[in-house]
Tab-separated table of C-alpha atoms in Angstrom:
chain	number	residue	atom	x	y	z
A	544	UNK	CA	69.862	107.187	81.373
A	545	UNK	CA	72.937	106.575	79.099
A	546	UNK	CA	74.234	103.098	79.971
A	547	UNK	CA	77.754	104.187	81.301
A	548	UNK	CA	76.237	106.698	83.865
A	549	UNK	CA	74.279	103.682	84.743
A	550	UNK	CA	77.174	101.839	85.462
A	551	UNK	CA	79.237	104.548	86.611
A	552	UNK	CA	76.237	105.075	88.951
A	553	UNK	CA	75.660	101.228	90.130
A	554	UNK	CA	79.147	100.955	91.007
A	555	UNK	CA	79.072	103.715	93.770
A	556	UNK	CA	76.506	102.556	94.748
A	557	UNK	CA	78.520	99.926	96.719
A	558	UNK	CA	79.430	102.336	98.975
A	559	UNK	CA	76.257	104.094	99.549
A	560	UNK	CA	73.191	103.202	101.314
A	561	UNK	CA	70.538	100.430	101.361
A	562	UNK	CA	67.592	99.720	99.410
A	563	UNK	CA	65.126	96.187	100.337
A	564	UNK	CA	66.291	93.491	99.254
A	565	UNK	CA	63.951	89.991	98.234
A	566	UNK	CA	65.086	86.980	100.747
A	567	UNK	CA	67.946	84.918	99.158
A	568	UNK	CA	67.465	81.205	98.970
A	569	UNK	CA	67.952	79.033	102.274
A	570	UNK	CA	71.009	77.568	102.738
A	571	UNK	CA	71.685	74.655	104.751
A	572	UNK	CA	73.494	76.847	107.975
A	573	UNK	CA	71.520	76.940	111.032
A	574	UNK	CA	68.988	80.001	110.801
A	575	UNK	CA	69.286	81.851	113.818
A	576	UNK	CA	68.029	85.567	115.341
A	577	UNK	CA	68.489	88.782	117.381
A	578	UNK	CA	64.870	89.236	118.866
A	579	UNK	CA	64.804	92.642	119.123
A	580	UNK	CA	60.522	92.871	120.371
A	581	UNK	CA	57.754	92.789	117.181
A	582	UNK	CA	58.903	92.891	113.649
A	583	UNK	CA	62.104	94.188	114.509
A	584	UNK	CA	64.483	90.783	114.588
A	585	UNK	CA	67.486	90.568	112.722
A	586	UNK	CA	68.171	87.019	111.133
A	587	UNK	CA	71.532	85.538	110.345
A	588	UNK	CA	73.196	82.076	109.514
A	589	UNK	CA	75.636	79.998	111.885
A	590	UNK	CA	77.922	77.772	110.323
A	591	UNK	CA	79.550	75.424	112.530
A	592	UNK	CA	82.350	72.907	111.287
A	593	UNK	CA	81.666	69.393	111.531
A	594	UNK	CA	82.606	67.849	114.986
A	595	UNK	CA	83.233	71.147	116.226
A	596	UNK	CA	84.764	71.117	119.164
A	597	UNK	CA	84.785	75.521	120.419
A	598	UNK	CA	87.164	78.025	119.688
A	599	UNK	CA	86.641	81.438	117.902
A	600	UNK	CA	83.731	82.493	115.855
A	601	UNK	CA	84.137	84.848	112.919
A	602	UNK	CA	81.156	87.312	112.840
A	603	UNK	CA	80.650	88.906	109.101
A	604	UNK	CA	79.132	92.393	107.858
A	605	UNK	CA	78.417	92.722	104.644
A	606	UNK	CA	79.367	95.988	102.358
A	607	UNK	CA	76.755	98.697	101.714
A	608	UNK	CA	73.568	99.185	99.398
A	609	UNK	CA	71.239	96.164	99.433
A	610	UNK	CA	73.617	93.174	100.372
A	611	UNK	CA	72.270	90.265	102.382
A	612	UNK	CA	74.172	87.951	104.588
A	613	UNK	CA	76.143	85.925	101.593
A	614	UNK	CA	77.364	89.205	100.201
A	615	UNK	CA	74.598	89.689	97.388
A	616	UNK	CA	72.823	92.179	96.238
A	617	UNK	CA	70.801	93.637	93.394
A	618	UNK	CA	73.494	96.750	92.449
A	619	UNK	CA	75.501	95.088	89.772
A	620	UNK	CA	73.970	92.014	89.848
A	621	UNK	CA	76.013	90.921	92.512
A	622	UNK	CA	75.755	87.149	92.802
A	623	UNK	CA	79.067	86.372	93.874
A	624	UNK	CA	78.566	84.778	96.761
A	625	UNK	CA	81.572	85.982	98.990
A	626	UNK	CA	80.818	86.065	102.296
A	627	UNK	CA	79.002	82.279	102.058
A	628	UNK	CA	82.425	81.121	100.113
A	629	UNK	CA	84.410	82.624	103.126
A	630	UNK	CA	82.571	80.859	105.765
A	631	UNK	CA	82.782	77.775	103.960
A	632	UNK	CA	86.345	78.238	103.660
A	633	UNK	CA	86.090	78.895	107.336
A	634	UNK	CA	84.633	75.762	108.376
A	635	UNK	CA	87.013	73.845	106.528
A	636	UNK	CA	89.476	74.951	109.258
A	637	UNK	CA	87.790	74.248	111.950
A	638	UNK	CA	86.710	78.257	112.086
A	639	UNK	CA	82.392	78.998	112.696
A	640	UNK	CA	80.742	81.882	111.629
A	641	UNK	CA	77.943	83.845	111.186
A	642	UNK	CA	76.610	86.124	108.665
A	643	UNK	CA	73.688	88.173	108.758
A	644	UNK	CA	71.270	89.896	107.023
A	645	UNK	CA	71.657	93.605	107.156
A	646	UNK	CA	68.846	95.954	109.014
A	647	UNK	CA	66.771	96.676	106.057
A	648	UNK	CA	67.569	93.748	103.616
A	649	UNK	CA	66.680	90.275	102.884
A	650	UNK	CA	64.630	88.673	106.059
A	651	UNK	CA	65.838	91.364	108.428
A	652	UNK	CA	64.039	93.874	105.756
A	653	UNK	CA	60.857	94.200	108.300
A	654	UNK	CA	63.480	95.334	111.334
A	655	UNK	CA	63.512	98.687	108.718
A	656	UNK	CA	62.822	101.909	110.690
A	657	UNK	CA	62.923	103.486	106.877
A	658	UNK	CA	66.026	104.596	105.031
A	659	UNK	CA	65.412	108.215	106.164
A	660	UNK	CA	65.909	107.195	109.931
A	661	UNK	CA	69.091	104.732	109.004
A	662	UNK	CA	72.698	105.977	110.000
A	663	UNK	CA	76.036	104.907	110.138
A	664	UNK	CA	75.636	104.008	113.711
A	665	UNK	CA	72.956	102.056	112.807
A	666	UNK	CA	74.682	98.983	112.086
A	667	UNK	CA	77.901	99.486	114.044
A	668	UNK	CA	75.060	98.803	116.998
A	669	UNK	CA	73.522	96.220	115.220
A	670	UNK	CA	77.368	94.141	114.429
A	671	UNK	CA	77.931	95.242	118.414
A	672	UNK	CA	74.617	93.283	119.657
A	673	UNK	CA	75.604	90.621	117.021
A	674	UNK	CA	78.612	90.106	118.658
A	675	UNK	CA	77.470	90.260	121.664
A	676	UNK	CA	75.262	87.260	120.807
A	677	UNK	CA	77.845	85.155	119.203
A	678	UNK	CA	80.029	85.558	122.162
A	679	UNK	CA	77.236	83.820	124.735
A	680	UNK	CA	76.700	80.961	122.059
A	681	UNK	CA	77.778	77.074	123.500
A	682	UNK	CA	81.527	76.588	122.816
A	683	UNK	CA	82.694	80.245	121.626
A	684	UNK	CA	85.228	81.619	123.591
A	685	UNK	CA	86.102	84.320	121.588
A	686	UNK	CA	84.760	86.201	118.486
A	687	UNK	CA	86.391	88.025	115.638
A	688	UNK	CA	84.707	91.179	113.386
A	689	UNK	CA	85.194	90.335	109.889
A	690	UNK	CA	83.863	93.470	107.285
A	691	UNK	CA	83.598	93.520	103.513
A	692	UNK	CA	84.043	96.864	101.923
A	693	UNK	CA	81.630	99.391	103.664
A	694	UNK	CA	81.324	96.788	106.165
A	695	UNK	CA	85.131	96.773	107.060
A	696	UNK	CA	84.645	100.010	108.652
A	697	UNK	CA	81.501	99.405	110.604
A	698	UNK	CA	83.701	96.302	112.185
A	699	UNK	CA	86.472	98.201	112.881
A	700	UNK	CA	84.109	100.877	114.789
A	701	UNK	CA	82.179	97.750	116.564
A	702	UNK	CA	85.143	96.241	117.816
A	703	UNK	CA	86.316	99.481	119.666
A	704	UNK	CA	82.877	99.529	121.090
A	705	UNK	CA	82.608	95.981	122.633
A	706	UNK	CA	86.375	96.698	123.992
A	707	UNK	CA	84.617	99.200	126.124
A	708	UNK	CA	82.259	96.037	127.303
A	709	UNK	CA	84.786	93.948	127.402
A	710	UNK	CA	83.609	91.378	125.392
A	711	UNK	CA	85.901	88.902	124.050
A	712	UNK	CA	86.923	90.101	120.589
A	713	UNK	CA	90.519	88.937	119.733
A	714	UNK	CA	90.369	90.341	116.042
A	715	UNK	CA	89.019	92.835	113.516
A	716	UNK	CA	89.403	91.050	109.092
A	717	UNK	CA	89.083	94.343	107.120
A	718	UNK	CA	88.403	92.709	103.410
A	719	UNK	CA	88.561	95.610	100.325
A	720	UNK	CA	87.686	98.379	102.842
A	721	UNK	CA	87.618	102.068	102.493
A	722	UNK	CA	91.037	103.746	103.936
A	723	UNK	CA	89.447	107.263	103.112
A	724	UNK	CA	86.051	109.041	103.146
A	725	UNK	CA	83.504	107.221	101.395
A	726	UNK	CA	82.384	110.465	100.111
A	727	UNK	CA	86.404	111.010	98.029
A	728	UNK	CA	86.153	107.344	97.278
A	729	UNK	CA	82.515	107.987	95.569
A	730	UNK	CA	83.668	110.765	93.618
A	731	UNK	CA	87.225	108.920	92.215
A	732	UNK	CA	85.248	105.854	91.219
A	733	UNK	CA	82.978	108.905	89.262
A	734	UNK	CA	85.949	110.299	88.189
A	735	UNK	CA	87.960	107.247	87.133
A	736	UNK	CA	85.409	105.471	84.509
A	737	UNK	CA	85.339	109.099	82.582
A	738	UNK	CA	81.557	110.347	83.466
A	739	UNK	CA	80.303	113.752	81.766
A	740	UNK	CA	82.006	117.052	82.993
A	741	UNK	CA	78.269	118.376	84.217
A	742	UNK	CA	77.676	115.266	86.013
A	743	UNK	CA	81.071	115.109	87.486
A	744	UNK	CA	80.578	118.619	88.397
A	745	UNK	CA	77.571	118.165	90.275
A	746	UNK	CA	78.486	115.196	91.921
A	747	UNK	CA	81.640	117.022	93.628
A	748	UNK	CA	78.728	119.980	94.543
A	749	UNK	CA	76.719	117.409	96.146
A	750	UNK	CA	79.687	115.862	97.630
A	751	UNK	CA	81.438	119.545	99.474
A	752	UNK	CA	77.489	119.751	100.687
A	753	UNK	CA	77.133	116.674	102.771
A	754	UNK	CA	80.437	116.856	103.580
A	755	UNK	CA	79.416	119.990	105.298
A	756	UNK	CA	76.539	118.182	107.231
A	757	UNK	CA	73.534	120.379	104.253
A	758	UNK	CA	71.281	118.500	102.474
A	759	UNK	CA	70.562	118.897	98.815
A	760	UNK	CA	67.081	119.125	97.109
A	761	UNK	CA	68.313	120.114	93.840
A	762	UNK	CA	69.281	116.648	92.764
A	763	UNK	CA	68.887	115.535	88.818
A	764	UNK	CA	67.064	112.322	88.094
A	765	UNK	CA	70.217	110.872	86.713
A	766	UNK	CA	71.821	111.392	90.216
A	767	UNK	CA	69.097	110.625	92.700
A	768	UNK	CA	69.851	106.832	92.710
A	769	UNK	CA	72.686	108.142	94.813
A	770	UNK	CA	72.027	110.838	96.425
A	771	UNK	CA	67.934	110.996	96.991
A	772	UNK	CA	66.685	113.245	99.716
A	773	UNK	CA	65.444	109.975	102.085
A	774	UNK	CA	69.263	108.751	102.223
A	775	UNK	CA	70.948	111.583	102.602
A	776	UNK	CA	70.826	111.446	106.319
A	777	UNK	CA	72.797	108.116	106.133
A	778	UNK	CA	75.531	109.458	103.774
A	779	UNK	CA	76.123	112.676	105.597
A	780	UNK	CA	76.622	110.431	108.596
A	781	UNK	CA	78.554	107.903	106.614
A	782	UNK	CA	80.690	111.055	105.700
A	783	UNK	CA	81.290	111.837	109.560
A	784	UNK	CA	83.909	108.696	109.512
A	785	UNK	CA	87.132	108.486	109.024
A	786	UNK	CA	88.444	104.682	108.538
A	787	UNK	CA	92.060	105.558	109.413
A	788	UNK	CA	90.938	107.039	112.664
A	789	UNK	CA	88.667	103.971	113.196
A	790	UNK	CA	91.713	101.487	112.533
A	791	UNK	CA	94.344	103.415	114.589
A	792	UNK	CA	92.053	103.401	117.616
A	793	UNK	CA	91.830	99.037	117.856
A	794	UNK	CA	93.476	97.312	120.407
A	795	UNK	CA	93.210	94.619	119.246
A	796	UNK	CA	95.140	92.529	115.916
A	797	UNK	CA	93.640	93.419	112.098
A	798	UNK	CA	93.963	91.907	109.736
A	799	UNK	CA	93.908	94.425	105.956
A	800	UNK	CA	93.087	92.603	102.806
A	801	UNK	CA	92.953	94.187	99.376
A	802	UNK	CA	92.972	93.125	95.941
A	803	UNK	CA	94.657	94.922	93.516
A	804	UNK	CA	92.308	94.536	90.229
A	805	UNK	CA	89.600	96.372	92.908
A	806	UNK	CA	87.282	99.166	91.142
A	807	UNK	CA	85.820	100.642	94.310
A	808	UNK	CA	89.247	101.069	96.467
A	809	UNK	CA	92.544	100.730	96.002
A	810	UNK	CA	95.417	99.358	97.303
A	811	UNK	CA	96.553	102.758	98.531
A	812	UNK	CA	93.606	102.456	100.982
A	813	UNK	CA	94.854	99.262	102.575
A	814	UNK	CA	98.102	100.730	102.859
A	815	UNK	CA	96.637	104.023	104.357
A	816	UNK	CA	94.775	101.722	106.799
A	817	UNK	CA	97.739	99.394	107.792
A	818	UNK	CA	99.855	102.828	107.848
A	819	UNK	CA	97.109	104.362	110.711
A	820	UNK	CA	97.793	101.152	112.326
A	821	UNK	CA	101.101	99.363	112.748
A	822	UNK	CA	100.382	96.582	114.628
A	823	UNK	CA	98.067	95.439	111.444
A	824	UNK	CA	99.173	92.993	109.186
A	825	UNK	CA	98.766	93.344	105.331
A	826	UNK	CA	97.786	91.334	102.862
A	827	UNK	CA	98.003	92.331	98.988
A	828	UNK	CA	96.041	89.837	97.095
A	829	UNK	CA	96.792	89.959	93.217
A	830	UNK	CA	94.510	89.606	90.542
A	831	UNK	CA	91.837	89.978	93.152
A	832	UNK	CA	88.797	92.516	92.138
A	833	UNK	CA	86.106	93.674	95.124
A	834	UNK	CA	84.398	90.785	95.377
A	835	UNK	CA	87.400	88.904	96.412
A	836	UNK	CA	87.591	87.194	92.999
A	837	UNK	CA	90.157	86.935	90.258
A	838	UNK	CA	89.549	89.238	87.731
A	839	UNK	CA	91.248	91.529	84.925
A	840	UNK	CA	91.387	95.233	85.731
A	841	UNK	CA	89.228	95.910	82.485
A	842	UNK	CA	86.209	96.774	84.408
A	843	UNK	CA	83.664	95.148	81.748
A	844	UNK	CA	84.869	92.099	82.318
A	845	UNK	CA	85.984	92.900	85.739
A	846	UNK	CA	82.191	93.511	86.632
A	847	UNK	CA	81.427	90.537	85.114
A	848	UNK	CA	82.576	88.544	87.851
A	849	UNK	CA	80.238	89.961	90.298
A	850	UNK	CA	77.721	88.138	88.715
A	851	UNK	CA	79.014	84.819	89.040
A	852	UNK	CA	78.339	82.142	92.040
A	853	UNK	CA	80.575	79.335	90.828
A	854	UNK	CA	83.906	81.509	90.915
A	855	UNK	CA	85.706	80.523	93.850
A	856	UNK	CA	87.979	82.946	95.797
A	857	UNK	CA	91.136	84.363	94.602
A	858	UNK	CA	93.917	82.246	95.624
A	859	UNK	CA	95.395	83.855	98.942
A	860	UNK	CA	92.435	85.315	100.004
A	861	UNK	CA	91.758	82.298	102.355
A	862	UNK	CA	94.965	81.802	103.236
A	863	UNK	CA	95.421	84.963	104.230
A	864	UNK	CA	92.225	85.414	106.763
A	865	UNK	CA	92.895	81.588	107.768
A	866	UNK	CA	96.326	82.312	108.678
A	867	UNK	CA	95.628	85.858	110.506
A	868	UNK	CA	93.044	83.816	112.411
A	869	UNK	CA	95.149	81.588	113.758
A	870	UNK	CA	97.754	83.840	114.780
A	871	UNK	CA	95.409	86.053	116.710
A	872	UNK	CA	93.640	83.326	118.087
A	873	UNK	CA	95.861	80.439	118.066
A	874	UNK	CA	94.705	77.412	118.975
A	875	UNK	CA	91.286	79.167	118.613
């Protein structure tokens, strides 16, 4: 494969489906679990501040294709750490959290009913029961949905479900997420980093056809990282949502953060998001890439951020979810 289609390739894959992904290293959070009967458990880490005393707990989803509970993965090399740095940044005021692995990936890789069978819904149930969890732990009174990228909308959606069940979410963090179909955004990151006129070509056919709700066995070997047959269920479904329709139907505050060096989506979709809802707050972060990082909007050495555990967050990206927190929940 020529090495920009690879790349052009790897980098939609961030907001396509899941792959297995090897266990990351332990971390010193307690480990805890969603029994769900056999091999089916979901695993996650709970990061409580020191001497904490209660309040709210931030729950995190990761984006798509193989990311684990700190925000890793293996598309890109993605090392960067961002969901760990966040609830670090968290506990340092006063906040707890938990991140989990994703159905599929990392130690919750065995809880995998195969990527054929995955959906969309799939994980907007699984952040639900999450949440659901987190809200009977000791000393949490109330809980708040946080989402990166692909994740943003499956909190949005999981939030409007536990309304319903009236369990006590008091905030939705949307971090870099999608504010159109994933399908459009797919095909403008294609678009944007100049791939071949036959592949673009294709990739829009593909595209119209699960759009449409039709598979497609005619895929080329240089696309099927994408768009093999076995996930093609889950993007068709993925396709089925629309993030501004997901965000305008919350009751309850959100929170929209977006960088503006970002290579998978845009400012324009934060706006689009805040615009579905008004009562949302927005929170431009510059110099910040996808990962939540500061980075040039070259996307060489953009990308090369991705890779790197010892960059810390842009500045304002804490103070942005640390001050939404405490204005939704104040006083936690």
């Amino acid at each position: 494969m020529h090495p920009l289609l690879r790349r052009l390739l790897a980098a939609a894959l961030i907001l396509t489906a899941p792959t297995a992904l090897a266990q990351s290293p332990d971390t010193p959070d307690t480990e805890v679990s969603l029994e769900g009967g056999g091999d089916s458990s979901l695993y996650g880490s709970l990061m409580r501040p020191t001497d904490w005393k209660g309040g709210v707990a931030v729950l995190m989803q990761a984006g798509s294709g193989p990311s684990d509970r700190d925000g890793n993965s293996t598309i890109l090399t993605v090392r960067g750490n961002v969901l760990k740095l966040i609830a670090q940044g968290l506990a340092a005021e006063g906040v707890a959290s938990l991140r989990v692995d994703k159905r599929c990936i990392a130690k919750s890789a065995a809880a995998c009913p195969g990527e054929d069978k995955l959906r969309f819904s799939t994980y907007v149930d699984d952040m639900a029961a999450w949440a659901r969890y987190l809200a009977h732990q000791p000393q949490v009174r109330r809980v708040m949905l946080l989402g990166h990228s692909e994740g943003a909308t499956i909190a949005t959606l999981a939030a409007a479900q536990l309304a319903k069940e009236k369990v006590p979410v008091c905030g939705v963090l949307s971090l870099a997420g999608a504010g159109r179909p994933f399908g459009d955004i797919r095909l403008r990151q294609i678009r944007d980093r100049r791939a071949p006129p036959a592949i673009l070509d294709k990739v829009a056919a593909i595209e119209a056809a699960l759009k449409q709700g039709r598979t497609v066995e005619d895929v080329p070997p240089a696309l099927r990282v994408l768009y093999r047959p076995a996930i093609q269920p889950y993007v068709i479904s993925q396709g089925a949502v629309s993030p501004t329709q997901a965000a305008a139907g919350l009751t309850v505050p959100l929170l929209v953060l977006q960088g503006d060096t970002d290579l998978q989506v845009t400012v324009e979709d934060a706006r689009l998001l805040a615009q579905a809802q008004p009562a949302a707050t927005l929170a431009l972060i510059p110099g910040a890439n996808h990962m939540l990082k500061a980075a040039p909007a070259d996307p060489k050495a953009n990308i090369a951020t991705y890779a790197d555990p010892a960059l810390p967050l842009a500045p304002g990206v804490m103070e942005a979810i640390t001050g939404f927190i405490h204005q939704a929940a104040p006083g936690n």
